[in-house]
Structure formats: structure tokens, C-alpha cells
Coordinates of C-alpha atoms in Angstrom, one line a residue:
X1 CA -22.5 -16.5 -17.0
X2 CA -22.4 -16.7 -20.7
X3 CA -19.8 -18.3 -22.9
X4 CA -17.7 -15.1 -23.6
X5 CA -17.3 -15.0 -19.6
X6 CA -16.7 -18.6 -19.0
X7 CA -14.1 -18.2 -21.6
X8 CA -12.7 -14.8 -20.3
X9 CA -12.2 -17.1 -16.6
X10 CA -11.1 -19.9 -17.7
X11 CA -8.5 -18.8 -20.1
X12 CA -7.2 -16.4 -17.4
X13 CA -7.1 -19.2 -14.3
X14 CA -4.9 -21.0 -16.6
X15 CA -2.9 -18.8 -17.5
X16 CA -2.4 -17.8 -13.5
X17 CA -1.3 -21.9 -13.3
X18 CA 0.9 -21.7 -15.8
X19 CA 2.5 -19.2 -13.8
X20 CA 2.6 -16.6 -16.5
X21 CA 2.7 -12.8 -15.6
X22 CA -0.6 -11.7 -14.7
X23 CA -0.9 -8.4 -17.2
X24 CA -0.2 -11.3 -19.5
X25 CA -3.1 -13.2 -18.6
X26 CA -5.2 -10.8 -18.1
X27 CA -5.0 -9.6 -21.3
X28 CA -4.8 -13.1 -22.9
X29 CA -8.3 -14.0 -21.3
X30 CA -9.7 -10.3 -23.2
X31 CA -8.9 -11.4 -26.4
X32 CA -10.2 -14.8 -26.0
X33 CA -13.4 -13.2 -24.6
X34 CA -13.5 -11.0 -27.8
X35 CA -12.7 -14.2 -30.1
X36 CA -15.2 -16.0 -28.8
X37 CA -18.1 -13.1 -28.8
X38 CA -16.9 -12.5 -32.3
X39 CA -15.9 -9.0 -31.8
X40 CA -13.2 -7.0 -33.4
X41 CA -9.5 -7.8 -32.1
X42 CA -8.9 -4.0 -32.9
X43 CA -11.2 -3.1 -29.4
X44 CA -7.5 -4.2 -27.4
X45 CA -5.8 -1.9 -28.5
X46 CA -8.8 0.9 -28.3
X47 CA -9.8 -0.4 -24.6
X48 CA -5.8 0.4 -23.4
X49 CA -4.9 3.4 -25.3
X50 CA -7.9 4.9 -24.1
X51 CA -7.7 3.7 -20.4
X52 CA -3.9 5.0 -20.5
X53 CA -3.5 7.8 -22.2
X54 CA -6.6 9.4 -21.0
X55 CA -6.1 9.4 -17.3
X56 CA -4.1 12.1 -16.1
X57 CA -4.1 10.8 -12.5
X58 CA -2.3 8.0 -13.4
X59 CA 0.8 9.6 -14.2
X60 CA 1.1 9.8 -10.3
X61 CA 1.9 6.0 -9.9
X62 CA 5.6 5.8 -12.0
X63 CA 6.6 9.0 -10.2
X64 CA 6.0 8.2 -6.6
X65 CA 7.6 4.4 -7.6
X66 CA 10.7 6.3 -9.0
X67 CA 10.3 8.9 -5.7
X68 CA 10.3 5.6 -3.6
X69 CA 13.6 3.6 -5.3
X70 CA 15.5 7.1 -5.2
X71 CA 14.9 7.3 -1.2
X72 CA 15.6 4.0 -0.6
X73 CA 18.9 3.9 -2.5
X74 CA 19.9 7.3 -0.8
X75 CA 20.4 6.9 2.4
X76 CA 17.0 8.7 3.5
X77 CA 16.3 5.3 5.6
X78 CA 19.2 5.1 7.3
X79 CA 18.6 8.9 8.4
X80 CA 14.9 8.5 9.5
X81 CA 16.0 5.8 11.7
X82 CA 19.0 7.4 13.7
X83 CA 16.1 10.4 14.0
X84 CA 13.4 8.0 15.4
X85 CA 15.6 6.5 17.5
X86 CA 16.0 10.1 19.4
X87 CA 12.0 9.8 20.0
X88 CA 11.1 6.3 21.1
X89 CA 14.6 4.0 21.1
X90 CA 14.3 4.3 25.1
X91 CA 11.2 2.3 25.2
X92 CA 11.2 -1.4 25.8
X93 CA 11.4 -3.0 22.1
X94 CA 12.9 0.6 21.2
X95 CA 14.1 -1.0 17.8
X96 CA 10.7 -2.5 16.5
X97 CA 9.0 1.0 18.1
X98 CA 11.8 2.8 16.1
X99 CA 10.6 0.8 12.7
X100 CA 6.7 1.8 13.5
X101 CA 7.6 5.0 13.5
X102 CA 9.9 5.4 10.6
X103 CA 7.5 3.4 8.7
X104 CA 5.0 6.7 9.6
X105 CA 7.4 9.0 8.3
X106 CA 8.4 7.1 5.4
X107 CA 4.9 6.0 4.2
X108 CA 4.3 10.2 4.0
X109 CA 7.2 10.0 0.8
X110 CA 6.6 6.6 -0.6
X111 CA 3.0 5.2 -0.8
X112 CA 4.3 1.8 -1.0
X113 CA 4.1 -0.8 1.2
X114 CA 7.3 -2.9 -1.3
X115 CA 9.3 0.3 -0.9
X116 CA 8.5 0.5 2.5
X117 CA 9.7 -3.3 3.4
X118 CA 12.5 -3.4 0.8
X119 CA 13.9 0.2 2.7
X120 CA 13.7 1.4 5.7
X121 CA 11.8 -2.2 6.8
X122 CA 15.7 -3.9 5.9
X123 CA 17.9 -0.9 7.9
X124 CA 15.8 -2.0 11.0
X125 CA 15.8 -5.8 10.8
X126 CA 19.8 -5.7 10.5
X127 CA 20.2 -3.4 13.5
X128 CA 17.3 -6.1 15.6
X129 CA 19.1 -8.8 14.7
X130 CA 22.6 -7.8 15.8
X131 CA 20.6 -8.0 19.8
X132 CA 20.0 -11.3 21.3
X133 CA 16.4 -10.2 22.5
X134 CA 14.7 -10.1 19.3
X135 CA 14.3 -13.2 17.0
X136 CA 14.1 -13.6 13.7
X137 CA 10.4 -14.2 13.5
X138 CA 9.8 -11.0 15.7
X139 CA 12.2 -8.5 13.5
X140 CA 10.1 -9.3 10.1
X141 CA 6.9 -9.5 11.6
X142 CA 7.6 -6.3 12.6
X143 CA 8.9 -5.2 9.2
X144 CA 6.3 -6.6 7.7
X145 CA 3.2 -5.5 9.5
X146 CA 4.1 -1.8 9.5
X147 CA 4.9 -1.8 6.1
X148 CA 1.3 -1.8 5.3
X149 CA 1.0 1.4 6.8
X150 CA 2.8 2.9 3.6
X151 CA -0.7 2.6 1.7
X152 CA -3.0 3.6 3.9
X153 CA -1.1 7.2 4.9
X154 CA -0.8 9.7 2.3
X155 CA 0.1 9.7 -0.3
X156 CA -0.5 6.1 -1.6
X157 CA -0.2 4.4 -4.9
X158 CA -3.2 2.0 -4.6
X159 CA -5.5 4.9 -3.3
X160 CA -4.4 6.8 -6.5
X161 CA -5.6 3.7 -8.8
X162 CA -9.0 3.2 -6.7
X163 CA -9.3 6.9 -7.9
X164 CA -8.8 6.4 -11.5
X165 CA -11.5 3.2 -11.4
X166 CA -13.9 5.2 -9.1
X167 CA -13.6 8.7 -9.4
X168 CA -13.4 9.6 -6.2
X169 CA -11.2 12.6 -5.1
X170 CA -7.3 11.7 -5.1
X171 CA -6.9 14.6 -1.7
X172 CA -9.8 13.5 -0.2
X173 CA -8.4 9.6 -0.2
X174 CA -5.1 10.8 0.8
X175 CA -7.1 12.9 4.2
X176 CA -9.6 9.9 5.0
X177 CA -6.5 7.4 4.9
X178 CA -4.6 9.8 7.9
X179 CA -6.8 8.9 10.9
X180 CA -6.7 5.1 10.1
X181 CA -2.8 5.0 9.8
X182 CA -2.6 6.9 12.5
X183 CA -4.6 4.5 14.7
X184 CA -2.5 1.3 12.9
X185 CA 0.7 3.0 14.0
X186 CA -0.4 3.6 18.0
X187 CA -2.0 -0.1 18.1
X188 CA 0.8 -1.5 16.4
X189 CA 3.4 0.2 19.1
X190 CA 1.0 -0.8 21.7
X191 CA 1.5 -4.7 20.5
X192 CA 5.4 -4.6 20.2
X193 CA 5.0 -2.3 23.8
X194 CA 2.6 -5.8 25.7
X195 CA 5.4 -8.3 23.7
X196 CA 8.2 -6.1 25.1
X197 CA 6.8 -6.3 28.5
X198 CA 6.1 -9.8 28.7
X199 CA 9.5 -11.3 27.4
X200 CA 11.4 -8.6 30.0
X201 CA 12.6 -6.8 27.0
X202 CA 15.8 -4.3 28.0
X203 CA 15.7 -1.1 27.2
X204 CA 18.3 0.0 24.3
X205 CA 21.2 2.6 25.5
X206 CA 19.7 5.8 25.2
X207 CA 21.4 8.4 22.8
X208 CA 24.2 10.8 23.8
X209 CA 23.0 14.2 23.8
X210 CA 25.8 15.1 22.5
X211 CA 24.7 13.4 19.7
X212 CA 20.9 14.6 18.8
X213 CA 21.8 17.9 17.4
X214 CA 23.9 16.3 14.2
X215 CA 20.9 13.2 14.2
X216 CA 18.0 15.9 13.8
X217 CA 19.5 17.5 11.0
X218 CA 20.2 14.6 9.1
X219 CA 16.8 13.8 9.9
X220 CA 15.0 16.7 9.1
X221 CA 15.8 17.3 5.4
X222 CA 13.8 14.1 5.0
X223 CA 11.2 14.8 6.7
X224 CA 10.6 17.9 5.0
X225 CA 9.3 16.0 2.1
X226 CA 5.6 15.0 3.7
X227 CA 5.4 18.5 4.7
X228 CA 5.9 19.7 1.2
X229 CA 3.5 17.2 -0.4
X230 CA 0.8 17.3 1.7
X231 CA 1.1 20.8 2.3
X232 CA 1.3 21.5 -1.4
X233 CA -1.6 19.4 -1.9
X234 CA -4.3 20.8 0.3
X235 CA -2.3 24.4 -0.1
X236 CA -3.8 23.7 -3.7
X237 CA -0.3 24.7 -4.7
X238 CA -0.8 21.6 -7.2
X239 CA -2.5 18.6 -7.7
X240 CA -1.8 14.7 -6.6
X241 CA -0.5 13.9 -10.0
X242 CA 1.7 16.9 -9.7
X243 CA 2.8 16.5 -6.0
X244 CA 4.3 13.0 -7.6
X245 CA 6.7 14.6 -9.6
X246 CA 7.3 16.6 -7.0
X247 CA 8.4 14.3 -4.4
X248 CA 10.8 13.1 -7.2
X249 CA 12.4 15.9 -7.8
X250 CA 12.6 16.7 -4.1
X251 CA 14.4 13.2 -3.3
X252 CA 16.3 13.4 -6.3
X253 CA 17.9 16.6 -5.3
X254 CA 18.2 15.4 -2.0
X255 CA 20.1 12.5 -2.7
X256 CA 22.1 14.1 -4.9
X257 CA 23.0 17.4 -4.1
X258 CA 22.7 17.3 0.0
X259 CA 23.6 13.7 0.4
X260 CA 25.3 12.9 -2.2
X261 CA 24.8 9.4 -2.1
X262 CA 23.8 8.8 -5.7
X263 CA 26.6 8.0 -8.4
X264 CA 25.6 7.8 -12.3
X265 CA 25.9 4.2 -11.8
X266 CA 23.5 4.0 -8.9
X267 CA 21.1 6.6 -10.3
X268 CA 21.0 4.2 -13.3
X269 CA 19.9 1.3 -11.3
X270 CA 17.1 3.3 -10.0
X271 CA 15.8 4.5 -13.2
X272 CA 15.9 0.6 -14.3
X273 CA 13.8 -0.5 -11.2
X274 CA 11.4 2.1 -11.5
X275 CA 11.1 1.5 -15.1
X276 CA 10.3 -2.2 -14.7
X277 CA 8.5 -1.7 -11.6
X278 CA 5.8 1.1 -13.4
X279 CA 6.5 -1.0 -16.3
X280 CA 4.6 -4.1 -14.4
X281 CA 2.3 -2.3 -13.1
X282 CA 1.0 -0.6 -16.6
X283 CA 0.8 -4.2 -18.3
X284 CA -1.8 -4.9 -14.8
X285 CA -3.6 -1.7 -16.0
X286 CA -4.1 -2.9 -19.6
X287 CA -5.2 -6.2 -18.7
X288 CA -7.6 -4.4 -16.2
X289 CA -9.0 -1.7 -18.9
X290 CA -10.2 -5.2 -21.1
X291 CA -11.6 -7.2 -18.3
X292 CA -13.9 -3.7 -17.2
X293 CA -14.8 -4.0 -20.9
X294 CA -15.7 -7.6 -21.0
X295 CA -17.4 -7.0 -17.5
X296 CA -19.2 -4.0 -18.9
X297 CA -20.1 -5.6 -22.0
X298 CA -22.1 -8.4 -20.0
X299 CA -23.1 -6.4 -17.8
X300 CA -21.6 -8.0 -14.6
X301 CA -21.6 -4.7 -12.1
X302 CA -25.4 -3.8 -12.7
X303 CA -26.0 -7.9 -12.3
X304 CA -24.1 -7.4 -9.1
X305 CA -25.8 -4.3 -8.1
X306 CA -29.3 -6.1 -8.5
X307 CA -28.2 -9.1 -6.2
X308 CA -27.2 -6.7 -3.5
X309 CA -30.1 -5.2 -3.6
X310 CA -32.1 -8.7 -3.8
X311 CA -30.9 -9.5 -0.6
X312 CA -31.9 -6.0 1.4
X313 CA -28.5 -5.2 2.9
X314 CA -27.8 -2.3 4.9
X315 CA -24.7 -1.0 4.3
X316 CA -22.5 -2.2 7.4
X317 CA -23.9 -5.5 6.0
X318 CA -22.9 -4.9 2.5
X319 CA -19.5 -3.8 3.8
X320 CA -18.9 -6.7 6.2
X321 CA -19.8 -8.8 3.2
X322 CA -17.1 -7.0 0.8
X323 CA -14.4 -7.5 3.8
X324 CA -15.2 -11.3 4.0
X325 CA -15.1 -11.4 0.1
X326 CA -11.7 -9.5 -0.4
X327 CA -10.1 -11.5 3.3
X328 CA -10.3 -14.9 1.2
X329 CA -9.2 -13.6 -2.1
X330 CA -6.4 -11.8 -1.0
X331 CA -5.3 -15.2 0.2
X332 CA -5.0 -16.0 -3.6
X333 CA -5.4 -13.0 -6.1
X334 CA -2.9 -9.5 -6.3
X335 CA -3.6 -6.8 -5.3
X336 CA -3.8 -5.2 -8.5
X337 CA -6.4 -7.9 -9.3
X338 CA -8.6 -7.1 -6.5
X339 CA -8.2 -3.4 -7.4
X340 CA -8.5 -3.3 -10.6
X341 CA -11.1 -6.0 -11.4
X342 CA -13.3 -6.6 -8.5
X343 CA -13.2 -3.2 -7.0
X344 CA -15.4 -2.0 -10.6
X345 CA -17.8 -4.7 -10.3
X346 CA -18.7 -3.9 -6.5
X347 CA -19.0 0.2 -7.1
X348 CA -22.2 0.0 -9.0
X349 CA -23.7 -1.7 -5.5
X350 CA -21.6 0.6 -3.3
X351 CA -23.5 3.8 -4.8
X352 CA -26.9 2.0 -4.9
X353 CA -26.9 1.7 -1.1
X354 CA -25.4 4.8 -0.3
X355 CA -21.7 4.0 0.7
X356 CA -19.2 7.1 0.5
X357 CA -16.9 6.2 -2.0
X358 CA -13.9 7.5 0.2
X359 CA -15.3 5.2 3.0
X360 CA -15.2 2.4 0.4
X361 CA -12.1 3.5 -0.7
X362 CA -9.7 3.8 2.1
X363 CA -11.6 0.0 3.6
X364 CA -10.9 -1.6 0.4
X365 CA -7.1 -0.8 0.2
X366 CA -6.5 -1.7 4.4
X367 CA -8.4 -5.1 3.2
X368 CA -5.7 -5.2 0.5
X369 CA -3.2 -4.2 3.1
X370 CA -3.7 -7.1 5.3
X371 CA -3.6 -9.7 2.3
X372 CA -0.7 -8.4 1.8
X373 CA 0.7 -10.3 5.3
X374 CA -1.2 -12.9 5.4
X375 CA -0.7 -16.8 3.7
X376 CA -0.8 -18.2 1.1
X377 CA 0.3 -15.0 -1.2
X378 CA 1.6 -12.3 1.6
X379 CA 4.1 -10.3 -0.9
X380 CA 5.3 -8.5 1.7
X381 CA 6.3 -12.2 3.5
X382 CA 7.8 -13.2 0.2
X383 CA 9.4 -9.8 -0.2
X384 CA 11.0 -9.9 3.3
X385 CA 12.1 -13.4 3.5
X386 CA 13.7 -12.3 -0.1
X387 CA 15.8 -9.7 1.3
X388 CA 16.6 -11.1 5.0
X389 CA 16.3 -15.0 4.2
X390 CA 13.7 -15.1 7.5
X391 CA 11.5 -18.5 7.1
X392 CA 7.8 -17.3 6.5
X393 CA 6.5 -19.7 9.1
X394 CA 8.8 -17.8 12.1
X395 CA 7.1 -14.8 10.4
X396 CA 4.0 -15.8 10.7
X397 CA 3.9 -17.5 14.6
X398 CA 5.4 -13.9 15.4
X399 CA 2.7 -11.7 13.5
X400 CA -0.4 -13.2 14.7
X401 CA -1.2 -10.2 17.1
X402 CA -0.6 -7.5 14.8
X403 CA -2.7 -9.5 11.6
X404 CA -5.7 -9.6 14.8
X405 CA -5.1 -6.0 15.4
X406 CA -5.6 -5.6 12.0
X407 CA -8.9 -7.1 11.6
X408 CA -10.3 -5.2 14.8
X409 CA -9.0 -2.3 13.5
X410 CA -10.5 -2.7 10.0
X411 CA -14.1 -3.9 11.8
X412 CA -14.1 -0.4 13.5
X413 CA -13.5 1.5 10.2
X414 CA -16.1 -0.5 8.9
X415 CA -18.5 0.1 11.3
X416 CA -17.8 3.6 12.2
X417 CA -17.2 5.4 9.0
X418 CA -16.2 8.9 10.5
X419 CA -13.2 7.6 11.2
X420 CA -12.4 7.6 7.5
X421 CA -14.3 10.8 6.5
X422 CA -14.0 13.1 9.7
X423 CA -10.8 14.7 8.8
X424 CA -11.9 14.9 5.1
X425 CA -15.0 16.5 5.6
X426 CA -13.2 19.0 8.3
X427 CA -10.6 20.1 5.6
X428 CA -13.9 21.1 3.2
X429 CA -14.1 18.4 0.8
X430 CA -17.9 17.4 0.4
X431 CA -17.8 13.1 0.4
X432 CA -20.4 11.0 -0.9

């Protein structure tokens, strides 16, 4: 640890208890690390222009964040979950089965666990909590456990940025993150299924018949979107970046021209959320692009590389290790943070010992995923309670068995990689 990275820390932790923005203070500690190394001030401005401008896969992430605020705020939510509730709203806990599932279809448009929460996650905790049989605590740690499954299914906006620091293959992310949503889904409907059961649960009123016909075509308009992308995708009929604009333009025009549920006013608004939101998450990038540099500079991901190989890991070692290590500091750190600076420092140790990078990949973002929902930082807890005004604690006394799911689930992926990489390696794409 030299004085340029004692600096680079320090200056940074202080500026996260301050409470400042944390592209702010990421930035802040790069230019105190260059200060204080005596470097040119000039290497900022060098360091993000060329870790912006130059990547062409990151024009994905503004577009599938304007893709998300478009469906939320035109009535795509609302229409998913009359359709789900057609397939599994007979079952006992049919509304928290209904949100698992609409969660599946909606994660397939969004790639954002926030969106995923803040839409569809908000249509279903209103309709749970107009029945007596499901509490509070039980409607958002529903809400907020199968929201993590808009990552993790493709397409995804954190697997898009692990591609841009790693180089892995955007498509074959997008396939090696199928089978483990998948999976999260069933177990997740098995949980709400064994609660259902033992509290005596009743089954909802089923839907009229009469009634499915006009449901599935409002449904199916919306649906057609994860067909289109992922079709369009591995069609090679264009690329990730382009399937983003894409799935803009197709909600757009759906909300627009077959719902019509978008005013000027409204579309405005969206426009302004997506602006800020790809706004905050550029100012996360910068900061990133001078931390890597600092990193680099010193010399931290080789030092890192040489530990782990000190110690003679195998690789499920070195993996368990990287899912203790990213467990505790998602209890404290974003999880832009985690993606964009330790995720660098750890890929120099991955490829020395072997570990496919869309293996490493699609585990890193599920760790993310599950600090995303659990204290003291949870967004999606903070997000949720936000929106619904449900206490965090009745969240979390209800969410315990889907958080231990979770874990078991990500144990398996970590010890059985071919869960990750059969489907990629089926639909041709060579991993390593």
C-alpha cells in the first residue's frame, strides 16, 4: 500500500461519510491519488473520455434504462399481470406466484432489478394488500426478492458493464444468465408455494373465461418484446448494443401508438428519469475508469493475482472466497462499486486459475443481486419501502427463506459451473 493508495482510500471513505454522491467521490479520491503521485491533473479527463467514448457496448445501458421507465410508465405492468394471472393466480399465494412470474417476463425487457421493483413489483403489492391473507412484510419480500431476477435474465444492465470491464461476450452473458433465473424463479415459487400451504392460504377466484381471450391479447403485445430481443440477438439480426435501442423503440411505439398511454407530458417525465438515471450511472463509470487507473498504475490486480496464487487455490476455492468477499461488501458498498472496482482487481486471478469469465460473470452479478436485499444497504428494501411505505424490518422477518434460497442457489452455481455455461456453449459460443 503506498501513499498514492492510502490517499486514493482514504479520501474516498470520507467522502462516502460525508454522504456525497459516490461518482463524486470516486472521482475526488483519483485526483487526490494523482496530486499526491505528482502526476498530471490532465490524465482525468484522458482516463474518462477514453473509457466513455471508446466503448461501444456501453451505449446499451441508457437505452435499456430509458426501455425500462417507458414500460413502466405505460401500462405494460399492469397488462403482464392480468396475463399471469390467467397461468398461476389459481395457486395458493396466486398473487405473490403471479409477481414471480411477471417479474420473468418483465426482467426479459428491462434488465433492472430498480425498474423491476419500482413497476410491475408496485402493481402487485397494491393488489396483495387489498386481501387480508397477505401482510405487509410478505407482499415486499416478495417484491423484492424476485426483483433480483431482472439482472440475472437477459438482457441485463450489470452483465453489460461486467462486459465492458472484462471483455467477455455480451450474448454469451445474456445465455449463461437463462438457466440460473430460470432455477431462481421455480425455487422462489416453490417458497411462496411451502408459506402458502402452511398459513392455509385460499386460493384467489379463478378468471372468467369469458375473460382470457381480451387478457391474452393485452398481454401478448408485451410479451413480444423478449422474443424480438433475444431472438434478434442470437438471430445475429444485431448486436446487444443495438438490441437496446431496440427494445426502446419497440416500447415506445407500444406505448404510444397501441396503448396509448403516453401523453407529451408523461413521455417528458420519462426522458427526465432516464436522463438522470444513465446520467448517475455515467458519473459511477468515470469515477471507475480513474480508480482502474490508479489500480493499474500500482499494480493492485497482478499483486492480487500473485496472492491467489500464493495460497494454491483451486478454483471452487477461489470462487467460494470471491462470494464470501462480495456477501460482506455488498452489506456496505453499491453495486456499481463492486462492479466497477473490485470486479478489475479480481479478473487478473480469475484467468490465472482458469475460471470462465462468463462463469465469473453471471456469479458475480447473483452475488450483487442478493446485496441488493439484504441489510444494511438493500436498495431494493430502501426502494420498496420508498414506494409502499412497508417498514424494512417486516421485510426482512418475511424474506429470510427466499435470501437462504438464494445463497443455496448461488453455492450450486458456484460449484457446478454448467449450470452457467451449458446453454451458452449449446447455442455455439466457445467460453473460456
Amino acid at each position: 500500500m503506498t501513499s498514492g493508495i492510502w490517499t486514493l482510500v482514504a479520501v474516498m471513505a470520507a467522502g462516502l461519510l460525508l454522504r456525497l454522491p459516490i461518482g463524486f467521490s470516486m472521482l475526488a479520491s483519483g485526483v487526490a491519488y494523482l496530486l499526491v503521485k505528482g502526476q498530471d491533473l490532465g490524465l482525468v479527463a484522458e482516463q474518462v473520455g477514453n473509457g466513455l467514448y471508446n466503448s461501444y457496448v456501453l451505449l446499451a445501458v441508457p437505452l435499456f434504462v430509458f426501455a425500462a421507465n417507458i414500460m413502466n410508465a405505460g401500462t405494460v405492468s399492469e397488462r403482464i399481470f392480468d396475463f399471469c394471472r390467467i397461468l398461476v393466480g389459481r395457486m395458493r399465494g396466486g398473487l405473490a406466484q403471479v409477481d414471480i412470474l411477471v417479474s420473468v417476463i418483465f426482467s426479459g425487457m428491462s434488465g433492472s432489478a430498480i425498474a423491476d421493483a419500482a413497476g410491475p413489483g408496485l402493481v402487485t403489492i397494491r393488489q396483495m394488500l387489498k386481501k387480508p391473507e397477505y401482510t405487509r412484510g410478505f407482499a415486499g419480500a416478495v417484491v423484492v426478492a424476485s426483483a433480483t431476477l431482472g439482472p440475472i435474465i437477459p438482457p441485463s444492465i450489470p452483465m453489460v458493464i461486467y462486459a465492458l470491464v472484462s471483455g467477455a461476450s455480451v450474448g454469451a452473458l445474456f445465455l449463461g444468465g437463462v438457466v440460473p433465473g430460470l432455477l431462481m424463479a421455480g425455487l422462489m415459487m416453490f417458497v411462496v408455494h411451502i408459506i402458502a400451504v402452511k398459513r392455509n392460504m385460499p386460493r384467489d377466484e379463478p378468471v372468467p373465461r369469458s375473460e382470457w381471450a381480451g387478457l391474452i391479447f393485452r398481454g401478448a403485445l408485451p410479451l413480444s418484446m423478449p422474443i424480438v430481443l433475444l431472438g434478434g440477438i442470437y438471430s445475429g439480426a444485431f448486436t446487444p448494443t443495438e438490441a437496446a435501442a431496440v427494445a426502446a423503440l419497440h416500447a415506445l411505439i407500444l406505448s404510444t401508438v397501441f396503448f396509448r398511454a403516453l401523453t407529451w407530458r408523461s413521455f417528458w417525465g420519462v426522458v427526465l428519469e432516464s436522463t438522470r438515471g444513465s446520467a448517475v450511472i455515467t458519473i459511477i463509470l468515470a469515477g471507475s475508469f480513474m480508480l482502474n487507473y490508479a489500480f493499474t498504475a500500482e499494480g493492485v490486480p497482478q499483486s492480487m493475482a500473485m496472492w491467489v496464487d500464493s495460497m494454491d487455490l483451486t478454483k471452487i476455492q477461489f470462487l467460494l472466497l470471491v462470494n464470501v468477499m462480495f456477501l460482506v461488501l455488498g452489506c456496505f458498498l453499491d453495486v456499481s462499486v463492486l462492479l466497477l472496482v473490485f470486479v478489475p482487481m479480481l479478473l487478473p486471478a480469475a484467468k490465472l486459475l482458469g475460471v470462465d469469465l462468463v462463469h465469473f460473470g453471471v456469479l458475480v452479478v447473483l452475488n450483487m443481486m442478493i446485496g441488493l436485499i439484504h441489510p444494511p444497504f438493500g436498495m431494493l428494501l430502501f426502494v420498496t419501502k420508498a414506494l409502499t411505505g412497508i417498514p424494512i424490518g417486516e421485510m426482512l422477518k418475511e424474506g429470510w427463506p427466499f435470501l437462504v434460497m438464494l445463497l443455496c442457489l448461488l453455492l450450486a452455481i458456484t460449484c457446478f459451473p454448467q449450470i452457467v455455461l451449458w446453454l451458452p456453449q449449446t447455442m455455439g459460443y466457445v467460453t473460456g
